[in-house]
PDB file of C-alpha atoms (C1' of nucleotides) in Angstrom:
ATOM      1  CA  MET A   1     237.422-124.530  66.021  1.00 33.00           C
ATOM      2  CA  PHE A   2     238.368-121.734  68.279  1.00 40.00           C
ATOM      3  CA  MET A   3     236.074-120.645  71.004  1.00 42.00           C
ATOM      4  CA  LYS A   4     237.392-117.151  71.186  1.00 49.00           C
ATOM      5  CA  ARG A   5     237.387-115.771  74.635  1.00 56.00           C
ATOM      6  CA  ASN A   6     238.464-112.323  75.533  1.00 70.00           C
ATOM      7  CA  LEU A   7     242.133-112.611  74.893  1.00 83.00           C
ATOM      8  CA  VAL A   8     244.575-109.771  74.838  1.00 90.00           C
ATOM      9  CA  GLU A   9     246.957-109.877  71.906  1.00 89.00           C
ATOM     10  CA  LEU A  10     250.326-108.223  72.118  1.00 92.00           C
ATOM     11  CA  PRO A  11     253.177-108.189  69.601  1.00 92.00           C
ATOM     12  CA  ILE A  12     256.748-109.122  70.406  1.00 94.00           C
ATOM     13  CA  PRO A  13     259.272-107.765  67.960  1.00 94.00           C
ATOM     14  CA  THR A  14     262.378-109.923  67.571  1.00 94.00           C
ATOM     15  CA  ARG A  15     265.069-110.186  64.989  1.00 93.00           C
ATOM     16  CA  ASP A  16     263.150-113.108  63.595  1.00 93.00           C
ATOM     17  CA  GLY A  17     259.981-111.170  63.092  1.00 92.00           C
ATOM     18  CA  ILE A  18     257.041-110.100  65.144  1.00 92.00           C
ATOM     19  CA  PHE A  19     255.606-112.797  67.360  1.00 94.00           C
ATOM     20  CA  LEU A  20     252.089-112.465  68.663  1.00 92.00           C
ATOM     21  CA  ALA A  21     251.245-113.341  72.242  1.00 94.00           C
ATOM     22  CA  HIS A  22     247.717-114.037  73.455  1.00 94.00           C
ATOM     23  CA  TYR A  23     246.918-113.587  77.099  1.00 94.00           C
ATOM     24  CA  SER A  24     243.905-114.786  79.022  1.00 93.00           C
ATOM     25  CA  LYS A  25     243.110-113.787  82.545  1.00 92.00           C
ATOM     26  CA  LYS A  26     245.203-116.654  83.780  1.00 95.00           C
ATOM     27  CA  GLY A  27     248.352-116.184  81.801  1.00 96.00           C
ATOM     28  CA  LEU A  28     249.942-116.663  78.412  1.00 97.00           C
ATOM     29  CA  ALA A  29     247.590-118.828  76.393  1.00 96.00           C
ATOM     30  CA  GLU A  30     249.117-118.781  72.951  1.00 95.00           C
ATOM     31  CA  LEU A  31     252.133-117.592  71.046  1.00 96.00           C
ATOM     32  CA  ASN A  32     252.234-117.253  67.279  1.00 93.00           C
ATOM     33  CA  PHE A  33     255.144-117.262  64.913  1.00 89.00           C
ATOM     34  CA  PRO A  34     255.577-114.079  62.916  1.00 87.00           C
ATOM     35  CA  VAL A  35     252.754-113.572  60.470  1.00 70.00           C
ATOM     36  CA  GLY A  36     253.789-113.573  56.854  1.00 60.00           C
ATOM     37  CA  SER A  37     253.561-109.878  56.217  1.00 52.00           C
ATOM     38  CA  ALA A  38     254.848-108.241  59.338  1.00 50.00           C
ATOM     39  CA  ARG A  39     252.611-105.241  59.151  1.00 51.00           C
ATOM     40  CA  ARG A  40     251.781-102.748  61.795  1.00 50.00           C
ATOM     41  CA  ALA A  41     252.580-104.059  65.184  1.00 48.00           C
ATOM     42  CA  ASP A  42     250.340-101.466  66.709  1.00 49.00           C
ATOM     43  CA  GLN A  43     247.457-103.065  64.961  1.00 48.00           C
ATOM     44  CA  TRP A  44     247.296-105.457  67.831  1.00 52.00           C
ATOM     45  CA  THR A  45     248.357-103.307  70.690  1.00 53.00           C
ATOM     46  CA  LEU A  46     245.501-102.454  72.916  1.00 55.00           C
ATOM     47  CA  ARG A  47     247.622-100.601  75.345  1.00 53.00           C
ATOM     48  CA  ARG A  48     244.985 -98.710  77.169  1.00 57.00           C
ATOM     49  CA  SER A  49     242.831-101.728  77.918  1.00 72.00           C
ATOM     50  CA  VAL A  50     245.686-103.944  79.008  1.00 87.00           C
ATOM     51  CA  PRO A  51     245.653-104.749  82.722  1.00 91.00           C
ATOM     52  CA  THR A  52     248.831-104.126  84.620  1.00 93.00           C
ATOM     53  CA  LYS A  53     249.410-107.757  85.393  1.00 95.00           C
ATOM     54  CA  ILE A  54     249.274-108.652  81.741  1.00 95.00           C
ATOM     55  CA  LYS A  55     251.790-105.983  80.917  1.00 95.00           C
ATOM     56  CA  LYS A  56     254.026-107.539  83.499  1.00 97.00           C
ATOM     57  CA  TRP A  57     253.558-111.007  82.012  1.00 97.00           C
ATOM     58  CA  HIS A  58     254.217-109.625  78.600  1.00 96.00           C
ATOM     59  CA  ARG A  59     257.502-108.183  79.708  1.00 97.00           C
ATOM     60  CA  THR A  60     258.505-111.582  81.031  1.00 98.00           C
ATOM     61  CA  THR A  61     257.355-113.252  77.859  1.00 98.00           C
ATOM     62  CA  GLU A  62     259.290-110.857  75.716  1.00 97.00           C
ATOM     63  CA  THR A  63     262.480-111.405  77.663  1.00 98.00           C
ATOM     64  CA  ALA A  64     261.974-115.144  77.689  1.00 98.00           C
ATOM     65  CA  LEU A  65     261.300-115.337  73.991  1.00 98.00           C
ATOM     66  CA  LYS A  66     264.390-113.388  73.072  1.00 97.00           C
ATOM     67  CA  LYS A  67     266.595-115.356  75.414  1.00 97.00           C
ATOM     68  CA  ILE A  68     265.329-118.647  74.162  1.00 97.00           C
ATOM     69  CA  LEU A  69     265.699-117.564  70.567  1.00 96.00           C
ATOM     70  CA  ALA A  70     269.288-116.908  71.505  1.00 96.00           C
ATOM     71  CA  GLY A  71     269.565-120.376  72.968  1.00 95.00           C
ATOM     72  CA  LYS A  72     269.457-119.429  76.625  1.00 96.00           C
ATOM     73  CA  LYS A  73     267.307-120.508  79.503  1.00 95.00           C
ATOM     74  CA  SER A  74     264.808-118.081  80.921  1.00 96.00           C
ATOM     75  CA  LYS A  75     262.019-117.623  83.410  1.00 97.00           C
ATOM     76  CA  LEU A  76     258.591-117.995  81.865  1.00 98.00           C
ATOM     77  CA  PRO A  77     255.377-116.125  82.509  1.00 98.00           C
ATOM     78  CA  PRO A  78     252.387-118.061  83.840  1.00 98.00           C
ATOM     79  CA  LEU A  79     250.959-120.270  81.146  1.00 97.00           C
ATOM     80  CA  ASP A  80     247.268-120.826  80.667  1.00 96.00           C
ATOM     81  CA  TRP A  81     246.546-124.293  79.378  1.00 96.00           C
ATOM     82  CA  THR A  82     242.860-124.150  80.140  1.00 95.00           C
ATOM     83  CA  GLY A  83     240.821-126.369  77.904  1.00 93.00           C
ATOM     84  CA  LYS A  84     243.696-128.665  77.018  1.00 96.00           C
ATOM     85  CA  THR A  85     243.753-132.348  77.847  1.00 97.00           C
ATOM     86  CA  GLU A  86     245.639-133.788  80.776  1.00 97.00           C
ATOM     87  CA  PHE A  87     247.809-135.759  78.441  1.00 98.00           C
ATOM     88  CA  GLN A  88     248.909-132.681  76.564  1.00 98.00           C
ATOM     89  CA  LYS A  89     249.658-130.777  79.726  1.00 98.00           C
ATOM     90  CA  SER A  90     251.802-133.633  80.994  1.00 98.00           C
ATOM     91  CA  ALA A  91     253.689-133.771  77.748  1.00 98.00           C
ATOM     92  CA  TRP A  92     254.313-130.043  77.679  1.00 98.00           C
ATOM     93  CA  LYS A  93     255.370-129.899  81.298  1.00 98.00           C
ATOM     94  CA  GLN A  94     257.868-132.563  80.484  1.00 98.00           C
ATOM     95  CA  MET A  95     259.246-130.554  77.618  1.00 97.00           C
ATOM     96  CA  LEU A  96     259.694-127.532  79.833  1.00 97.00           C
ATOM     97  CA  LYS A  97     262.256-129.540  81.751  1.00 97.00           C
ATOM     98  CA  ILE A  98     264.516-129.850  78.761  1.00 97.00           C
ATOM     99  CA  SER A  99     267.404-127.424  78.990  1.00 96.00           C
ATOM    100  CA  PRO A 100     268.606-125.417  76.021  1.00 96.00           C
ATOM    101  CA  GLY A 101     271.098-127.330  73.953  1.00 96.00           C
ATOM    102  CA  LYS A 102     269.625-130.659  74.984  1.00 96.00           C
ATOM    103  CA  THR A 103     267.126-132.844  73.265  1.00 96.00           C
ATOM    104  CA  LYS A 104     264.773-135.684  74.028  1.00 97.00           C
ATOM    105  CA  SER A 105     263.124-138.181  71.783  1.00 97.00           C
ATOM    106  CA  TYR A 106     259.382-138.525  71.522  1.00 98.00           C
ATOM    107  CA  GLY A 107     259.805-141.896  73.141  1.00 97.00           C
ATOM    108  CA  GLU A 108     261.635-140.466  76.136  1.00 97.00           C
ATOM    109  CA  VAL A 109     258.926-137.925  76.707  1.00 98.00           C
ATOM    110  CA  ALA A 110     256.305-140.630  76.454  1.00 98.00           C
ATOM    111  CA  THR A 111     258.154-142.746  78.983  1.00 97.00           C
ATOM    112  CA  ALA A 112     258.600-139.793  81.301  1.00 98.00           C
ATOM    113  CA  ILE A 113     254.868-139.265  81.497  1.00 97.00           C
ATOM    114  CA  LYS A 114     254.314-142.950  82.111  1.00 97.00           C
ATOM    115  CA  ASN A 115     252.866-143.750  78.731  1.00 97.00           C
ATOM    116  CA  PRO A 116     255.840-145.386  77.042  1.00 96.00           C
ATOM    117  CA  LYS A 117     253.775-146.417  74.083  1.00 97.00           C
ATOM    118  CA  ALA A 118     252.088-143.128  73.510  1.00 97.00           C
ATOM    119  CA  VAL A 119     254.981-141.887  71.416  1.00 97.00           C
ATOM    120  CA  ARG A 120     252.765-140.977  68.585  1.00 97.00           C
ATOM    121  CA  ALA A 121     250.330-139.211  70.807  1.00 97.00           C
ATOM    122  CA  VAL A 122     253.229-137.164  72.141  1.00 98.00           C
ATOM    123  CA  GLY A 123     253.893-136.047  68.616  1.00 97.00           C
ATOM    124  CA  GLY A 124     250.290-135.008  68.435  1.00 96.00           C
ATOM    125  CA  ALA A 125     250.622-133.059  71.651  1.00 97.00           C
ATOM    126  CA  CYS A 126     253.593-131.220  70.245  1.00 97.00           C
ATOM    127  CA  GLY A 127     251.620-130.196  67.241  1.00 96.00           C
ATOM    128  CA  ALA A 128     248.838-128.976  69.477  1.00 96.00           C
ATOM    129  CA  ASN A 129     251.259-126.905  71.507  1.00 97.00           C
ATOM    130  CA  PRO A 130     249.904-123.345  71.535  1.00 96.00           C
ATOM    131  CA  ILE A 131     253.151-121.867  72.796  1.00 97.00           C
ATOM    132  CA  PRO A 132     256.060-122.855  70.583  1.00 96.00           C
ATOM    133  CA  VAL A 133     259.619-121.827  71.454  1.00 96.00           C
ATOM    134  CA  LEU A 134     258.764-121.180  75.111  1.00 97.00           C
ATOM    135  CA  VAL A 135     257.472-124.729  75.351  1.00 97.00           C
ATOM    136  CA  PRO A 136     260.420-126.237  73.519  1.00 97.00           C
ATOM    137  CA  CYS A 137     258.638-128.646  71.241  1.00 96.00           C
ATOM    138  CA  HIS A 138     261.478-128.064  68.824  1.00 97.00           C
ATOM    139  CA  ARG A 139     263.885-129.880  71.141  1.00 97.00           C
ATOM    140  CA  ILE A 140     262.066-133.118  70.571  1.00 97.00           C
ATOM    141  CA  LEU A 141     263.681-135.345  67.981  1.00 97.00           C
ATOM    142  CA  ALA A 142     262.792-138.779  66.728  1.00 97.00           C
ATOM    143  CA  ALA A 143     264.512-141.751  68.318  1.00 96.00           C
ATOM    144  CA  ASN A 144     267.390-141.913  65.850  1.00 94.00           C
ATOM    145  CA  LYS A 145     268.089-138.182  66.122  1.00 95.00           C
ATOM    146  CA  LYS A 146     266.134-137.442  63.031  1.00 95.00           C
ATOM    147  CA  LEU A 147     264.170-134.248  62.777  1.00 95.00           C
ATOM    148  CA  GLY A 148     260.659-135.549  62.716  1.00 94.00           C
ATOM    149  CA  GLY A 149     258.161-132.892  61.833  1.00 94.00           C
ATOM    150  CA  PHE A 150     257.054-129.487  62.924  1.00 95.00           C
ATOM    151  CA  SER A 151     253.722-127.796  62.554  1.00 92.00           C
ATOM    152  CA  GLY A 152     255.144-124.307  62.571  1.00 89.00           C
ATOM    153  CA  GLY A 153     257.381-125.180  59.640  1.00 90.00           C
ATOM    154  CA  LEU A 154     260.472-127.332  59.605  1.00 94.00           C
ATOM    155  CA  ASP A 155     262.677-124.357  58.828  1.00 93.00           C
ATOM    156  CA  TRP A 156     261.979-122.999  62.252  1.00 94.00           C
ATOM    157  CA  LYS A 157     262.816-126.237  63.928  1.00 95.00           C
ATOM    158  CA  ARG A 158     266.069-126.490  62.054  1.00 95.00           C
ATOM    159  CA  SER A 159     267.250-122.983  62.802  1.00 95.00           C
ATOM    160  CA  LEU A 160     266.169-123.118  66.432  1.00 96.00           C
ATOM    161  CA  LEU A 161     268.127-126.320  66.931  1.00 96.00           C
ATOM    162  CA  LYS A 162     271.173-125.044  65.131  1.00 96.00           C
ATOM    163  CA  ARG A 163     271.036-121.931  67.226  1.00 96.00           C
ATOM    164  CA  GLU A 164     271.217-124.037  70.362  1.00 96.00           C
ATOM    165  CA  GLY A 165     274.078-125.990  68.924  1.00 96.00           C
ATOM    166  CA  ILE A 166     272.087-129.173  68.672  1.00 96.00           C
ATOM    167  CA  LYS A 167     273.212-131.759  66.184  1.00 94.00           C
ATOM    168  CA  PHE A 168     270.664-133.816  64.370  1.00 95.00           C
ATOM    169  CA  ASP A 169     270.510-136.309  61.583  1.00 90.00           C
ATOM    170  CA  VAL A 170     269.348-135.370  58.151  1.00 80.00           C
TER     171      VAL A 170
ATOM    172  C1'  DC B   1     230.247-144.711  69.774  1.00 87.39           C
ATOM    173  C1'  DC B   2     233.171-145.893  65.889  1.00 87.39           C
ATOM    174  C1'  DC B   3     236.678-144.603  62.567  1.00 87.39           C
ATOM    175  C1'  DA B   4     240.738-142.385  60.580  1.00 87.39           C
ATOM    176  C1'  DC B   5     244.710-139.812  61.316  1.00 87.39           C
ATOM    177  C1'  DA B   6     249.400-138.063  63.380  1.00 87.39           C
ATOM    178  C1'  DA B   7     255.683-134.020  64.541  1.00 87.39           C
ATOM    179  C1'  DG B   8     256.878-142.294  66.260  1.00 87.39           C
ATOM    180  C1'  DT B   9     259.252-146.671  66.691  1.00 87.39           C
ATOM    181  C1'  DC B  10     260.763-151.184  65.845  1.00 87.39           C
ATOM    182  C1'  DG B  11     261.620-155.282  63.052  1.00 87.39           C
ATOM    183  C1'  DC B  12     262.267-157.478  58.786  1.00 87.39           C
ATOM    184  C1'  DT B  13     263.924-157.425  53.960  1.00 87.39           C
TER     185       DT B  13
ATOM    186  C1'  DA C   1     267.965-147.692  53.209  1.00 87.39           C
ATOM    187  C1'  DG C   2     263.252-148.817  52.528  1.00 87.39           C
ATOM    188  C1'  DC C   3     258.622-150.633  53.857  1.00 87.39           C
ATOM    189  C1'  DG C   4     255.080-152.235  56.863  1.00 87.39           C
ATOM    190  C1'  DA C   5     252.922-153.290  61.379  1.00 87.39           C
ATOM    191  C1'  DC C   6     251.686-151.819  65.790  1.00 87.39           C
ATOM    192  C1'  DT C   7     250.566-148.322  69.234  1.00 87.39           C
ATOM    193  C1'  DT C   8     247.903-144.210  71.767  1.00 87.39           C
ATOM    194  C1'  DG C   9     245.409-139.793  72.079  1.00 87.39           C
ATOM    195  C1'  DT C  10     242.428-136.736  69.567  1.00 87.39           C
ATOM    196  C1'  DG C  11     238.886-134.901  66.443  1.00 87.39           C
ATOM    197  C1'  DG C  12     235.133-135.576  63.266  1.00 87.39           C
ATOM    198  C1'  DG C  13     230.974-138.098  61.756  1.00 87.39           C
TER     199       DG C  13
END
DNA sequence: CCCACAAGTCGCT
DNA sequence: AGCGACTTGTGGG
């Protein structure tokens, strides 16, 4: 269930479709993959009520998203992980350290956060990741370089990885 | 509080 | 290659 707070939603047009960014007062709280029917972007723009600082974050987010979609590293806006568990935050922070073009296995992430056996839980954390692409959950592969899964759709994972020149097993 | 599930991993066949 | 056992965090009853 989603306790909806007052979030500002702003669209980010890319060549892959229109992403939707949600901002809280603390930072970027959620990023959505393009909605099926990419309708009016302005449906979500609330330009007049958007605080200056959020506009600034949004600009950063937009740049970051496009760069990362192109397989490049980029500076990220502040991320708001309020309400998430410590475990998830640790896992995501760990993923942020992965450079474009590189991968880690779920096991490596688990080990990095000092819970070597929580591999499966790491998978869960990935799925719960509210900010795909920017938090590179797609760079996590299974131990034998297999794809694993992806909540946002495996197609995305595949193309994102290919785009970064990452090889993986079928 | 207990129970079932998940984007894993390893060992055995 | 395929199948099952074991593991941990999380969400629902």
